[in-house]
Coordinates of C-alpha atoms and ligand atoms in Angstrom, one line a residue:
M1 CA -0.4 0.2 0.0
S2 CA 3.2 2.3 0.7
D3 CA 3.7 2.1 -3.3
T4 CA 0.2 3.7 -4.2
I5 CA -0.7 7.4 -4.6
N6 CA -1.9 8.8 -1.3
L7 CA -4.6 10.8 -3.0
K8 CA -4.9 13.5 -0.2
Q9 CA -1.2 14.0 0.2
L10 CA 0.5 15.6 -3.1
P11 CA -0.4 19.2 -4.0
S12 CA -1.8 19.4 -7.8
G13 CA 1.4 19.2 -10.3
A14 CA 2.8 16.1 -8.4
L15 CA -0.7 14.7 -8.1
Y16 CA -0.8 15.3 -11.9
Q17 CA 2.7 14.3 -12.5
A18 CA 2.1 10.7 -11.0
L19 CA -1.3 10.7 -12.9
A20 CA 0.3 12.1 -16.4
P21 CA 1.4 8.6 -17.3
L22 CA -2.6 7.0 -17.0
G23 CA -3.8 9.7 -18.8
V24 CA -4.6 12.7 -16.3
T25 CA -4.7 15.8 -18.4
P26 CA -3.5 18.6 -15.3
S27 CA -7.2 20.2 -15.3
M28 CA -8.4 16.8 -14.7
A29 CA -5.6 16.1 -12.0
R30 CA -6.9 19.4 -10.1
R31 CA -10.7 17.7 -10.9
I32 CA -10.2 14.5 -8.8
Q33 CA -7.9 15.9 -6.2
A34 CA -10.7 18.9 -5.3
S35 CA -12.8 15.6 -5.3
V36 CA -11.0 13.4 -2.9
L37 CA -10.2 17.1 -0.7
R38 CA -13.9 17.9 -0.7
R39 CA -16.0 14.6 -0.6
G40 CA -13.6 12.0 0.1
T41 CA -14.2 9.5 -3.2
L42 CA -13.2 10.2 -6.9
P43 CA -15.3 12.3 -9.0
F44 CA -19.4 11.3 -9.5
D45 CA -19.8 13.7 -12.3
R46 CA -17.2 12.1 -14.9
S47 CA -17.7 14.8 -18.2
D48 CA -14.6 14.2 -19.0
L49 CA -12.9 11.6 -17.5
S50 CA -14.1 8.4 -18.0
A51 CA -15.2 5.2 -15.9
A52 CA -11.8 3.7 -17.2
L53 CA -9.6 6.4 -16.3
L54 CA -11.0 6.4 -13.3
E55 CA -10.6 2.6 -12.7
R56 CA -6.8 3.2 -14.2
V57 CA -6.1 6.0 -11.6
A58 CA -8.2 3.6 -8.3
S59 CA -6.1 0.9 -9.1
V60 CA -3.2 3.0 -8.7
S61 CA -4.1 4.9 -5.7
R62 CA -5.8 5.3 -2.1
I63 CA -7.4 7.7 -0.5
P64 CA -6.9 7.9 3.0
E65 CA -9.4 8.6 6.2
L66 CA -8.7 10.0 9.3
T67 CA -10.3 7.9 12.6
C68 CA -12.5 9.3 15.1
L69 CA -11.7 8.0 18.4
G70 CA -14.1 10.2 20.2
Q71 CA -15.3 13.8 20.7
T72 CA -15.9 16.3 23.1
V73 CA -17.9 19.1 23.2
S74 CA -17.4 21.8 26.2
P75 CA -21.0 22.6 27.9
R76 CA -19.2 25.5 29.1
D77 CA -17.7 27.8 25.2
G78 CA -19.4 24.5 22.8
F79 CA -15.6 24.1 22.3
R80 CA -15.7 20.5 20.2
R81 CA -12.0 18.6 20.4
L82 CA -12.0 16.0 18.5
L83 CA -9.8 12.7 19.1
L84 CA -8.1 11.0 15.7
R85 CA -5.6 8.8 14.3
G86 CA -4.0 9.0 10.8
D87 CA -1.1 6.6 9.3
G88 CA 0.8 5.4 12.4
P89 CA -0.2 4.9 16.2
E90 CA 0.3 7.9 17.5
V91 CA -2.9 10.2 18.6
F92 CA -3.8 14.3 18.1
E93 CA -6.8 16.2 18.4
S94 CA -8.4 18.6 16.1
V95 CA -10.7 21.4 18.3
G96 CA -13.4 23.4 16.2
I97 CA -14.0 26.8 18.3
P98 CA -17.5 28.7 17.7
L99 CA -16.9 32.3 16.7
Y100 CA -20.6 34.4 18.4
H101 CA -21.0 36.7 16.0
G102 CA -24.9 37.5 17.1
T103 CA -25.5 34.2 16.5
P104 CA -24.5 31.1 18.3
L105 CA -22.6 28.9 16.2
E106 CA -22.7 30.9 13.0
R107 CA -19.1 30.4 12.0
T108 CA -16.1 28.0 13.2
V109 CA -12.2 28.7 13.5
V110 CA -10.8 24.9 13.2
C111 CA -7.5 24.2 15.0
V112 CA -5.8 21.6 12.7
S113 CA -2.6 19.9 14.8
S114 CA 0.7 19.4 12.6
Q115 CA 2.2 17.0 14.6
A116 CA 1.5 14.4 17.3
G117 CA 2.7 15.9 20.8
C118 CA 4.8 19.0 20.9
S119 CA 8.3 19.6 22.4
L120 CA 7.9 23.2 23.8
G121 CA 6.5 22.0 26.5
C122 CA 4.0 24.8 28.5
A123 CA 3.6 24.1 32.1
F124 CA -0.3 23.6 31.6
C125 CA -0.6 21.5 28.5
R126 CA -1.0 17.6 28.8
T127 CA 0.5 18.0 24.9
G128 CA 3.3 19.3 26.1
R129 CA 4.2 16.6 28.7
L130 CA 4.0 14.1 26.0
G131 CA 7.2 15.5 23.9
W132 CA 7.3 15.5 20.2
Q133 CA 6.6 12.4 18.6
R134 CA 6.4 13.5 14.8
D135 CA 5.4 15.3 12.0
L136 CA 2.0 14.5 11.0
A137 CA 2.0 13.8 6.6
T138 CA 0.0 16.6 5.1
W139 CA -3.1 14.8 4.2
Ligands
SF4_201 S1 3.8 22.5 25.0 FE1 2.8 24.8 24.4 S2 2.9 25.0 22.0 FE2 3.3 22.7 22.7 S3 0.5 22.2 22.3 FE3 1.2 22.9 24.2 S4 0.2 24.9 24.6 FE4 0.7 24.4 22.7

């Protein structure tokens, strides 16, 4: 599986280069990437992407998914914390922070982890107590 193309990992130019031998053009690569990142699937609307081409892409690629191990929503401030696992054994968090501009939950800021653990060691922080474990993959 490690030598398959991770469709969530590559920037569009690199994704095009990886898929070009299959007949994928730069605009097709951008459509594939947009569909994968927005919906987690290859495109449904295949006006210029034939079923045969999408089958070739599917046969050499993968679309990884994060596993949500749990979530909590604070009754005090509405912060939503997700405990996630990706392609390794480490777990990490992502936090949805509601912004109140008149209507509650109108907008949400998302705090995204780029590392498992942290080397800064702030005294109040449990992540800091873990120490740095690794950088997370882009996807
Ligand atoms: S140790 Fe400090 S910098 Fe690192 S995640 Fe915790 S609060 Fe943030």
